[in-house]
Amino acid sequence: MFFERIFILPFLKSKLFKKHGQAESLIPGSYLVTSCLNAAFYLSHNIRRDTIVFLLFKEEDVGILCLKFVGKNLKRFQPDEHSILGLIRNSIIKFRNLVNTYEKSKEKIQIYPGLLVFRISFSELLSKLKDAGYQILYPSIGGVDVRNIRFLQKIAYVTSSESLIDEVSQKIVHRNGIGIHFGNTLPRTDIQIILLHNELDRAEKRLSNSL
């Protein structure tokens, strides 16, 4: 395992759940969230242990909520949409039950093995990753071909539908990251994740063969 892979999914214009906890039925939304998580973690029925996903979205009375999925520690993660949405919904409910205790704190709360919930702004998360030495990448038609990128060991890929990420957040990403493309058109968000994984897998194989 040569690369540390982080995927940041900022659904900052989307309310993933209604007040009573039912997943929104609109696409993009809940379907896109589950397909992205599957693309990030699943490989031949196994979990990619080298991967971390930050899922950010807005929740009433809480603000921007971040769910951090840590591949090497995940134990309650199934690939079907119903199970993933149930896991997210239950995590939010548990967090809300503790929100008064942590009202003035940004401490991470572990809800399940490999799943932490906390509050953080998108810009703060990106800043922390950049300070930690992560190479920030984002999708861009005018960017560098993914096959020509010289990857650093620590990679953070920010992707989301333009309809789900606000203009301010887009500017933050463009200011701090490197745009990459996968061809003449931008693939669907989950496909971008798969293609980047594939490219990193090939790069790891080349590095392994050179040792």
JSON list of C-alpha atoms in Angstrom, two decimals:
[
{"chain": "A", "resi": 1, "resn": "MET", "atom": "CA", "xyz": [0.00, 0.00, 0.00]},
{"chain": "A", "resi": 2, "resn": "PHE", "atom": "CA", "xyz": [1.82, 3.09, -1.27]},
{"chain": "A", "resi": 3, "resn": "PHE", "atom": "CA", "xyz": [-0.92, 5.72, -1.34]},
{"chain": "A", "resi": 4, "resn": "GLU", "atom": "CA", "xyz": [-3.11, 7.12, 1.40]},
{"chain": "A", "resi": 5, "resn": "ARG", "atom": "CA", "xyz": [-6.42, 7.84, -0.32]},
{"chain": "A", "resi": 6, "resn": "ILE", "atom": "CA", "xyz": [-8.96, 10.34, 0.91]},
{"chain": "A", "resi": 7, "resn": "PHE", "atom": "CA", "xyz": [-12.19, 11.24, -0.86]},
{"chain": "A", "resi": 8, "resn": "ILE", "atom": "CA", "xyz": [-14.09, 14.35, 0.19]},
{"chain": "A", "resi": 9, "resn": "LEU", "atom": "CA", "xyz": [-17.76, 14.42, -0.75]},
{"chain": "A", "resi": 10, "resn": "PRO", "atom": "CA", "xyz": [-19.20, 17.88, 0.05]},
{"chain": "A", "resi": 11, "resn": "PHE", "atom": "CA", "xyz": [-22.97, 17.78, -0.44]},
{"chain": "A", "resi": 12, "resn": "LEU", "atom": "CA", "xyz": [-23.31, 21.31, 0.87]},
{"chain": "A", "resi": 13, "resn": "LYS", "atom": "CA", "xyz": [-26.47, 22.27, -1.00]},
{"chain": "A", "resi": 14, "resn": "SER", "atom": "CA", "xyz": [-28.26, 19.05, -0.20]},
{"chain": "A", "resi": 15, "resn": "LYS", "atom": "CA", "xyz": [-30.37, 18.02, 2.75]},
{"chain": "A", "resi": 16, "resn": "LEU", "atom": "CA", "xyz": [-29.83, 14.31, 2.74]},
{"chain": "A", "resi": 17, "resn": "PHE", "atom": "CA", "xyz": [-32.59, 13.60, 5.25]},
{"chain": "A", "resi": 18, "resn": "LYS", "atom": "CA", "xyz": [-35.97, 15.08, 6.01]},
{"chain": "A", "resi": 19, "resn": "LYS", "atom": "CA", "xyz": [-36.86, 16.09, 9.56]},
{"chain": "A", "resi": 20, "resn": "HIS", "atom": "CA", "xyz": [-38.26, 12.71, 10.46]},
{"chain": "A", "resi": 21, "resn": "GLY", "atom": "CA", "xyz": [-35.15, 10.95, 9.17]},
{"chain": "A", "resi": 22, "resn": "GLN", "atom": "CA", "xyz": [-36.42, 9.65, 5.84]},
{"chain": "A", "resi": 23, "resn": "ALA", "atom": "CA", "xyz": [-33.91, 9.86, 3.00]},
{"chain": "A", "resi": 24, "resn": "GLU", "atom": "CA", "xyz": [-34.72, 12.34, 0.28]},
{"chain": "A", "resi": 25, "resn": "SER", "atom": "CA", "xyz": [-35.79, 10.56, -2.89]},
{"chain": "A", "resi": 26, "resn": "LEU", "atom": "CA", "xyz": [-34.40, 13.15, -5.32]},
{"chain": "A", "resi": 27, "resn": "ILE", "atom": "CA", "xyz": [-31.35, 12.42, -7.45]},
{"chain": "A", "resi": 28, "resn": "PRO", "atom": "CA", "xyz": [-28.69, 13.63, -7.04]},
{"chain": "A", "resi": 29, "resn": "GLY", "atom": "CA", "xyz": [-28.87, 13.16, -3.31]},
{"chain": "A", "resi": 30, "resn": "SER", "atom": "CA", "xyz": [-29.15, 9.94, -1.40]},
{"chain": "A", "resi": 31, "resn": "TYR", "atom": "CA", "xyz": [-28.45, 7.76, -4.46]},
{"chain": "A", "resi": 32, "resn": "LEU", "atom": "CA", "xyz": [-25.30, 9.72, -5.30]},
{"chain": "A", "resi": 33, "resn": "VAL", "atom": "CA", "xyz": [-24.06, 9.49, -1.71]},
{"chain": "A", "resi": 34, "resn": "THR", "atom": "CA", "xyz": [-24.41, 5.71, -1.58]},
{"chain": "A", "resi": 35, "resn": "SER", "atom": "CA", "xyz": [-22.91, 5.13, -5.04]},
{"chain": "A", "resi": 36, "resn": "CYS", "atom": "CA", "xyz": [-19.90, 7.30, -4.13]},
{"chain": "A", "resi": 37, "resn": "LEU", "atom": "CA", "xyz": [-19.33, 5.43, -0.87]},
{"chain": "A", "resi": 38, "resn": "ASN", "atom": "CA", "xyz": [-19.54, 2.12, -2.68]},
{"chain": "A", "resi": 39, "resn": "ALA", "atom": "CA", "xyz": [-17.10, 3.32, -5.34]},
{"chain": "A", "resi": 40, "resn": "ALA", "atom": "CA", "xyz": [-14.67, 4.49, -2.67]},
{"chain": "A", "resi": 41, "resn": "PHE", "atom": "CA", "xyz": [-14.67, 1.35, -0.53]},
{"chain": "A", "resi": 42, "resn": "TYR", "atom": "CA", "xyz": [-15.67, -1.74, -2.46]},
{"chain": "A", "resi": 43, "resn": "LEU", "atom": "CA", "xyz": [-13.25, -3.80, -4.55]},
{"chain": "A", "resi": 44, "resn": "SER", "atom": "CA", "xyz": [-14.19, -7.38, -5.45]},
{"chain": "A", "resi": 45, "resn": "HIS", "atom": "CA", "xyz": [-16.43, -7.70, -2.37]},
{"chain": "A", "resi": 46, "resn": "ASN", "atom": "CA", "xyz": [-13.64, -6.50, -0.08]},
{"chain": "A", "resi": 47, "resn": "ILE", "atom": "CA", "xyz": [-13.24, -3.16, 1.70]},
{"chain": "A", "resi": 48, "resn": "ARG", "atom": "CA", "xyz": [-10.39, -0.92, 0.59]},
{"chain": "A", "resi": 49, "resn": "ARG", "atom": "CA", "xyz": [-8.54, -0.52, 3.85]},
{"chain": "A", "resi": 50, "resn": "ASP", "atom": "CA", "xyz": [-6.32, 2.27, 2.51]},
{"chain": "A", "resi": 51, "resn": "THR", "atom": "CA", "xyz": [-9.27, 4.64, 1.97]},
{"chain": "A", "resi": 52, "resn": "ILE", "atom": "CA", "xyz": [-10.95, 7.34, 4.05]},
{"chain": "A", "resi": 53, "resn": "VAL", "atom": "CA", "xyz": [-14.09, 9.25, 3.04]},
{"chain": "A", "resi": 54, "resn": "PHE", "atom": "CA", "xyz": [-15.31, 12.54, 4.45]},
{"chain": "A", "resi": 55, "resn": "LEU", "atom": "CA", "xyz": [-19.01, 13.11, 3.76]},
{"chain": "A", "resi": 56, "resn": "LEU", "atom": "CA", "xyz": [-20.18, 16.66, 4.47]},
{"chain": "A", "resi": 57, "resn": "PHE", "atom": "CA", "xyz": [-23.73, 17.97, 4.35]},
{"chain": "A", "resi": 58, "resn": "LYS", "atom": "CA", "xyz": [-25.99, 20.43, 6.12]},
{"chain": "A", "resi": 59, "resn": "GLU", "atom": "CA", "xyz": [-28.30, 19.39, 8.93]},
{"chain": "A", "resi": 60, "resn": "GLU", "atom": "CA", "xyz": [-30.87, 21.62, 10.61]},
{"chain": "A", "resi": 61, "resn": "ASP", "atom": "CA", "xyz": [-29.82, 22.85, 14.07]},
{"chain": "A", "resi": 62, "resn": "VAL", "atom": "CA", "xyz": [-26.39, 21.30, 13.64]},
{"chain": "A", "resi": 63, "resn": "GLY", "atom": "CA", "xyz": [-24.88, 23.09, 10.66]},
{"chain": "A", "resi": 64, "resn": "ILE", "atom": "CA", "xyz": [-22.31, 21.35, 8.51]},
{"chain": "A", "resi": 65, "resn": "LEU", "atom": "CA", "xyz": [-21.92, 17.79, 9.68]},
{"chain": "A", "resi": 66, "resn": "CYS", "atom": "CA", "xyz": [-19.01, 15.57, 8.70]},
{"chain": "A", "resi": 67, "resn": "LEU", "atom": "CA", "xyz": [-19.10, 11.78, 8.68]},
{"chain": "A", "resi": 68, "resn": "LYS", "atom": "CA", "xyz": [-15.65, 10.25, 8.50]},
{"chain": "A", "resi": 69, "resn": "PHE", "atom": "CA", "xyz": [-15.51, 6.66, 7.20]},
{"chain": "A", "resi": 70, "resn": "VAL", "atom": "CA", "xyz": [-12.17, 4.93, 7.89]},
{"chain": "A", "resi": 71, "resn": "GLY", "atom": "CA", "xyz": [-11.76, 1.87, 5.68]},
{"chain": "A", "resi": 72, "resn": "LYS", "atom": "CA", "xyz": [-9.33, -0.05, 7.88]},
{"chain": "A", "resi": 73, "resn": "ASN", "atom": "CA", "xyz": [-11.76, 0.09, 10.82]},
{"chain": "A", "resi": 74, "resn": "LEU", "atom": "CA", "xyz": [-15.15, -0.26, 9.10]},
{"chain": "A", "resi": 75, "resn": "LYS", "atom": "CA", "xyz": [-17.23, -3.19, 10.32]},
{"chain": "A", "resi": 76, "resn": "ARG", "atom": "CA", "xyz": [-20.87, -2.21, 9.76]},
{"chain": "A", "resi": 77, "resn": "PHE", "atom": "CA", "xyz": [-20.75, -1.28, 6.11]},
{"chain": "A", "resi": 78, "resn": "GLN", "atom": "CA", "xyz": [-22.84, -3.09, 3.50]},
{"chain": "A", "resi": 79, "resn": "PRO", "atom": "CA", "xyz": [-22.98, -2.17, -0.21]},
{"chain": "A", "resi": 80, "resn": "ASP", "atom": "CA", "xyz": [-26.74, -1.78, -0.65]},
{"chain": "A", "resi": 81, "resn": "GLU", "atom": "CA", "xyz": [-28.32, 1.68, -0.63]},
{"chain": "A", "resi": 82, "resn": "HIS", "atom": "CA", "xyz": [-30.77, 0.91, 2.17]},
{"chain": "A", "resi": 83, "resn": "SER", "atom": "CA", "xyz": [-28.03, -0.25, 4.56]},
{"chain": "A", "resi": 84, "resn": "ILE", "atom": "CA", "xyz": [-25.74, 2.71, 3.81]},
{"chain": "A", "resi": 85, "resn": "LEU", "atom": "CA", "xyz": [-28.50, 5.27, 4.28]},
{"chain": "A", "resi": 86, "resn": "GLY", "atom": "CA", "xyz": [-29.58, 3.51, 7.48]},
{"chain": "A", "resi": 87, "resn": "LEU", "atom": "CA", "xyz": [-26.02, 3.67, 8.79]},
{"chain": "A", "resi": 88, "resn": "ILE", "atom": "CA", "xyz": [-25.79, 7.40, 8.01]},
{"chain": "A", "resi": 89, "resn": "ARG", "atom": "CA", "xyz": [-29.24, 8.14, 9.45]},
{"chain": "A", "resi": 90, "resn": "ASN", "atom": "CA", "xyz": [-28.55, 6.25, 12.69]},
{"chain": "A", "resi": 91, "resn": "SER", "atom": "CA", "xyz": [-25.20, 8.03, 13.03]},
{"chain": "A", "resi": 92, "resn": "ILE", "atom": "CA", "xyz": [-26.92, 11.41, 12.75]},
{"chain": "A", "resi": 93, "resn": "ILE", "atom": "CA", "xyz": [-29.56, 10.42, 15.31]},
{"chain": "A", "resi": 94, "resn": "LYS", "atom": "CA", "xyz": [-26.89, 9.27, 17.78]},
{"chain": "A", "resi": 95, "resn": "PHE", "atom": "CA", "xyz": [-24.92, 12.45, 17.19]},
{"chain": "A", "resi": 96, "resn": "ARG", "atom": "CA", "xyz": [-28.03, 14.56, 17.80]},
{"chain": "A", "resi": 97, "resn": "ASN", "atom": "CA", "xyz": [-28.59, 12.77, 21.09]},
{"chain": "A", "resi": 98, "resn": "LEU", "atom": "CA", "xyz": [-25.13, 13.90, 22.16]},
{"chain": "A", "resi": 99, "resn": "VAL", "atom": "CA", "xyz": [-25.15, 17.30, 20.48]},
{"chain": "A", "resi": 100, "resn": "ASN", "atom": "CA", "xyz": [-25.90, 19.23, 23.69]},
{"chain": "A", "resi": 101, "resn": "THR", "atom": "CA", "xyz": [-22.90, 17.69, 25.38]},
{"chain": "A", "resi": 102, "resn": "TYR", "atom": "CA", "xyz": [-20.67, 18.60, 22.46]},
{"chain": "A", "resi": 103, "resn": "GLU", "atom": "CA", "xyz": [-22.43, 21.85, 21.57]},
{"chain": "A", "resi": 104, "resn": "LYS", "atom": "CA", "xyz": [-19.34, 24.02, 21.91]},
{"chain": "A", "resi": 105, "resn": "SER", "atom": "CA", "xyz": [-16.90, 21.37, 20.82]},
{"chain": "A", "resi": 106, "resn": "LYS", "atom": "CA", "xyz": [-15.70, 19.94, 17.52]},
{"chain": "A", "resi": 107, "resn": "GLU", "atom": "CA", "xyz": [-14.58, 16.71, 19.11]},
{"chain": "A", "resi": 108, "resn": "LYS", "atom": "CA", "xyz": [-15.01, 13.64, 16.93]},
{"chain": "A", "resi": 109, "resn": "ILE", "atom": "CA", "xyz": [-17.56, 11.16, 18.23]},
{"chain": "A", "resi": 110, "resn": "GLN", "atom": "CA", "xyz": [-17.10, 7.53, 17.20]},
{"chain": "A", "resi": 111, "resn": "ILE", "atom": "CA", "xyz": [-20.58, 6.20, 16.49]},
{"chain": "A", "resi": 112, "resn": "TYR", "atom": "CA", "xyz": [-19.59, 2.83, 15.05]},
{"chain": "A", "resi": 113, "resn": "PRO", "atom": "CA", "xyz": [-16.22, 1.19, 14.37]},
{"chain": "A", "resi": 114, "resn": "GLY", "atom": "CA", "xyz": [-14.64, 3.17, 11.54]},
{"chain": "A", "resi": 115, "resn": "LEU", "atom": "CA", "xyz": [-17.35, 5.85, 11.54]},
{"chain": "A", "resi": 116, "resn": "LEU", "atom": "CA", "xyz": [-16.90, 9.18, 13.30]},
{"chain": "A", "resi": 117, "resn": "VAL", "atom": "CA", "xyz": [-19.18, 12.22, 13.31]},
{"chain": "A", "resi": 118, "resn": "PHE", "atom": "CA", "xyz": [-18.16, 15.79, 14.02]},
{"chain": "A", "resi": 119, "resn": "ARG", "atom": "CA", "xyz": [-18.72, 19.38, 12.95]},
{"chain": "A", "resi": 120, "resn": "ILE", "atom": "CA", "xyz": [-16.22, 21.16, 10.74]},
{"chain": "A", "resi": 121, "resn": "SER", "atom": "CA", "xyz": [-16.40, 23.63, 7.89]},
{"chain": "A", "resi": 122, "resn": "PHE", "atom": "CA", "xyz": [-15.39, 22.55, 4.41]},
{"chain": "A", "resi": 123, "resn": "SER", "atom": "CA", "xyz": [-12.61, 25.15, 4.26]},
{"chain": "A", "resi": 124, "resn": "GLU", "atom": "CA", "xyz": [-11.23, 24.05, 7.65]},
{"chain": "A", "resi": 125, "resn": "LEU", "atom": "CA", "xyz": [-11.17, 20.39, 6.62]},
{"chain": "A", "resi": 126, "resn": "LEU", "atom": "CA", "xyz": [-9.37, 21.22, 3.38]},
{"chain": "A", "resi": 127, "resn": "SER", "atom": "CA", "xyz": [-6.89, 23.41, 5.23]},
{"chain": "A", "resi": 128, "resn": "LYS", "atom": "CA", "xyz": [-6.12, 20.66, 7.76]},
{"chain": "A", "resi": 129, "resn": "LEU", "atom": "CA", "xyz": [-5.47, 18.13, 4.99]},
{"chain": "A", "resi": 130, "resn": "LYS", "atom": "CA", "xyz": [-3.27, 20.51, 3.06]},
{"chain": "A", "resi": 131, "resn": "ASP", "atom": "CA", "xyz": [-1.25, 21.31, 6.20]},
{"chain": "A", "resi": 132, "resn": "ALA", "atom": "CA", "xyz": [-0.89, 17.56, 6.77]},
{"chain": "A", "resi": 133, "resn": "GLY", "atom": "CA", "xyz": [0.80, 17.23, 3.38]},
{"chain": "A", "resi": 134, "resn": "TYR", "atom": "CA", "xyz": [-2.08, 15.90, 1.28]},
{"chain": "A", "resi": 135, "resn": "GLN", "atom": "CA", "xyz": [-2.08, 16.55, -2.44]},
{"chain": "A", "resi": 136, "resn": "ILE", "atom": "CA", "xyz": [-5.50, 18.12, -3.13]},
{"chain": "A", "resi": 137, "resn": "LEU", "atom": "CA", "xyz": [-7.07, 17.06, -6.44]},
{"chain": "A", "resi": 138, "resn": "TYR", "atom": "CA", "xyz": [-10.41, 17.95, -8.02]},
{"chain": "A", "resi": 139, "resn": "PRO", "atom": "CA", "xyz": [-12.19, 17.18, -11.32]},
{"chain": "A", "resi": 140, "resn": "SER", "atom": "CA", "xyz": [-11.74, 19.69, -14.15]},
{"chain": "A", "resi": 141, "resn": "ILE", "atom": "CA", "xyz": [-12.12, 19.34, -17.91]},
{"chain": "A", "resi": 142, "resn": "GLY", "atom": "CA", "xyz": [-9.31, 21.85, -18.31]},
{"chain": "A", "resi": 143, "resn": "GLY", "atom": "CA", "xyz": [-7.09, 20.06, -15.82]},
{"chain": "A", "resi": 144, "resn": "VAL", "atom": "CA", "xyz": [-4.19, 17.65, -16.17]},
{"chain": "A", "resi": 145, "resn": "ASP", "atom": "CA", "xyz": [-4.79, 14.18, -17.58]},
{"chain": "A", "resi": 146, "resn": "VAL", "atom": "CA", "xyz": [-4.98, 11.82, -14.59]},
{"chain": "A", "resi": 147, "resn": "ARG", "atom": "CA", "xyz": [-2.49, 9.52, -16.37]},
{"chain": "A", "resi": 148, "resn": "ASN", "atom": "CA", "xyz": [0.11, 12.31, -16.32]},
{"chain": "A", "resi": 149, "resn": "ILE", "atom": "CA", "xyz": [-0.22, 13.29, -12.66]},
{"chain": "A", "resi": 150, "resn": "ARG", "atom": "CA", "xyz": [2.74, 12.64, -10.42]},
{"chain": "A", "resi": 151, "resn": "PHE", "atom": "CA", "xyz": [0.94, 11.48, -7.32]},
{"chain": "A", "resi": 152, "resn": "LEU", "atom": "CA", "xyz": [2.22, 12.23, -3.86]},
{"chain": "A", "resi": 153, "resn": "GLN", "atom": "CA", "xyz": [1.89, 9.51, -1.23]},
{"chain": "A", "resi": 154, "resn": "LYS", "atom": "CA", "xyz": [-1.01, 11.32, 0.48]},
{"chain": "A", "resi": 155, "resn": "ILE", "atom": "CA", "xyz": [-3.92, 12.17, -1.80]},
{"chain": "A", "resi": 156, "resn": "ALA", "atom": "CA", "xyz": [-7.23, 13.93, -1.12]},
{"chain": "A", "resi": 157, "resn": "TYR", "atom": "CA", "xyz": [-9.72, 14.04, -3.99]},
{"chain": "A", "resi": 158, "resn": "VAL", "atom": "CA", "xyz": [-12.61, 16.50, -3.72]},
{"chain": "A", "resi": 159, "resn": "THR", "atom": "CA", "xyz": [-15.60, 15.74, -5.88]},
{"chain": "A", "resi": 160, "resn": "SER", "atom": "CA", "xyz": [-19.29, 16.55, -5.94]},
{"chain": "A", "resi": 161, "resn": "SER", "atom": "CA", "xyz": [-21.95, 17.51, -8.42]},
{"chain": "A", "resi": 162, "resn": "GLU", "atom": "CA", "xyz": [-21.93, 21.26, -9.13]},
{"chain": "A", "resi": 163, "resn": "SER", "atom": "CA", "xyz": [-25.55, 21.32, -8.03]},
{"chain": "A", "resi": 164, "resn": "LEU", "atom": "CA", "xyz": [-24.50, 20.14, -4.57]},
{"chain": "A", "resi": 165, "resn": "ILE", "atom": "CA", "xyz": [-21.44, 22.27, -3.81]},
{"chain": "A", "resi": 166, "resn": "ASP", "atom": "CA", "xyz": [-21.69, 26.03, -3.41]},
{"chain": "A", "resi": 167, "resn": "GLU", "atom": "CA", "xyz": [-19.62, 28.57, -5.35]},
{"chain": "A", "resi": 168, "resn": "VAL", "atom": "CA", "xyz": [-17.52, 29.60, -2.34]},
{"chain": "A", "resi": 169, "resn": "SER", "atom": "CA", "xyz": [-16.51, 25.98, -1.71]},
{"chain": "A", "resi": 170, "resn": "GLN", "atom": "CA", "xyz": [-15.63, 25.52, -5.38]},
{"chain": "A", "resi": 171, "resn": "LYS", "atom": "CA", "xyz": [-13.29, 28.53, -5.21]},
{"chain": "A", "resi": 172, "resn": "ILE", "atom": "CA", "xyz": [-11.61, 27.13, -2.10]},
{"chain": "A", "resi": 173, "resn": "VAL", "atom": "CA", "xyz": [-10.93, 23.84, -3.89]},
{"chain": "A", "resi": 174, "resn": "HIS", "atom": "CA", "xyz": [-9.59, 25.52, -7.03]},
{"chain": "A", "resi": 175, "resn": "ARG", "atom": "CA", "xyz": [-7.32, 27.77, -4.98]},
{"chain": "A", "resi": 176, "resn": "ASN", "atom": "CA", "xyz": [-5.80, 24.88, -3.02]},
{"chain": "A", "resi": 177, "resn": "GLY", "atom": "CA", "xyz": [-5.83, 21.98, -5.46]},
{"chain": "A", "resi": 178, "resn": "ILE", "atom": "CA", "xyz": [-4.85, 20.63, -8.85]},
{"chain": "A", "resi": 179, "resn": "GLY", "atom": "CA", "xyz": [-7.53, 19.99, -11.47]},
{"chain": "A", "resi": 180, "resn": "ILE", "atom": "CA", "xyz": [-7.48, 16.62, -13.20]},
{"chain": "A", "resi": 181, "resn": "HIS", "atom": "CA", "xyz": [-9.55, 15.08, -15.97]},
{"chain": "A", "resi": 182, "resn": "PHE", "atom": "CA", "xyz": [-10.37, 11.53, -17.04]},
{"chain": "A", "resi": 183, "resn": "GLY", "atom": "CA", "xyz": [-11.17, 12.22, -20.73]},
{"chain": "A", "resi": 184, "resn": "ASN", "atom": "CA", "xyz": [-13.12, 14.60, -22.92]},
{"chain": "A", "resi": 185, "resn": "THR", "atom": "CA", "xyz": [-16.09, 14.72, -20.54]},
{"chain": "A", "resi": 186, "resn": "LEU", "atom": "CA", "xyz": [-16.44, 14.58, -16.76]},
{"chain": "A", "resi": 187, "resn": "PRO", "atom": "CA", "xyz": [-17.73, 11.17, -15.69]},
{"chain": "A", "resi": 188, "resn": "ARG", "atom": "CA", "xyz": [-20.41, 10.79, -13.05]},
{"chain": "A", "resi": 189, "resn": "THR", "atom": "CA", "xyz": [-19.10, 11.43, -9.54]},
{"chain": "A", "resi": 190, "resn": "ASP", "atom": "CA", "xyz": [-18.89, 7.77, -8.48]},
{"chain": "A", "resi": 191, "resn": "ILE", "atom": "CA", "xyz": [-17.17, 6.85, -11.76]},
{"chain": "A", "resi": 192, "resn": "GLN", "atom": "CA", "xyz": [-14.53, 9.52, -11.10]},
{"chain": "A", "resi": 193, "resn": "ILE", "atom": "CA", "xyz": [-13.72, 7.77, -7.82]},
{"chain": "A", "resi": 194, "resn": "ILE", "atom": "CA", "xyz": [-13.42, 4.38, -9.51]},
{"chain": "A", "resi": 195, "resn": "LEU", "atom": "CA", "xyz": [-11.17, 5.78, -12.27]},
{"chain": "A", "resi": 196, "resn": "LEU", "atom": "CA", "xyz": [-8.88, 7.48, -9.76]},
{"chain": "A", "resi": 197, "resn": "HIS", "atom": "CA", "xyz": [-8.66, 4.29, -7.70]},
{"chain": "A", "resi": 198, "resn": "ASN", "atom": "CA", "xyz": [-7.74, 2.38, -10.87]},
{"chain": "A", "resi": 199, "resn": "GLU", "atom": "CA", "xyz": [-5.01, 4.86, -11.74]},
{"chain": "A", "resi": 200, "resn": "LEU", "atom": "CA", "xyz": [-3.59, 4.73, -8.22]},
{"chain": "A", "resi": 201, "resn": "ASP", "atom": "CA", "xyz": [-3.69, 0.91, -8.31]},
{"chain": "A", "resi": 202, "resn": "ARG", "atom": "CA", "xyz": [-1.68, 0.97, -11.55]},
{"chain": "A", "resi": 203, "resn": "ALA", "atom": "CA", "xyz": [0.81, 3.43, -10.06]},
{"chain": "A", "resi": 204, "resn": "GLU", "atom": "CA", "xyz": [1.22, 1.21, -7.00]},
{"chain": "A", "resi": 205, "resn": "LYS", "atom": "CA", "xyz": [1.84, -1.80, -9.22]},
{"chain": "A", "resi": 206, "resn": "ARG", "atom": "CA", "xyz": [4.53, 0.06, -11.16]},
{"chain": "A", "resi": 207, "resn": "LEU", "atom": "CA", "xyz": [6.20, 1.14, -7.92]},
{"chain": "A", "resi": 208, "resn": "SER", "atom": "CA", "xyz": [6.04, -2.41, -6.56]},
{"chain": "A", "resi": 209, "resn": "ASN", "atom": "CA", "xyz": [7.59, -3.84, -9.72]},
{"chain": "A", "resi": 210, "resn": "SER", "atom": "CA", "xyz": [10.42, -1.32, -9.56]},
{"chain": "A", "resi": 211, "resn": "LEU", "atom": "CA", "xyz": [11.47, -2.37, -6.04]}
]
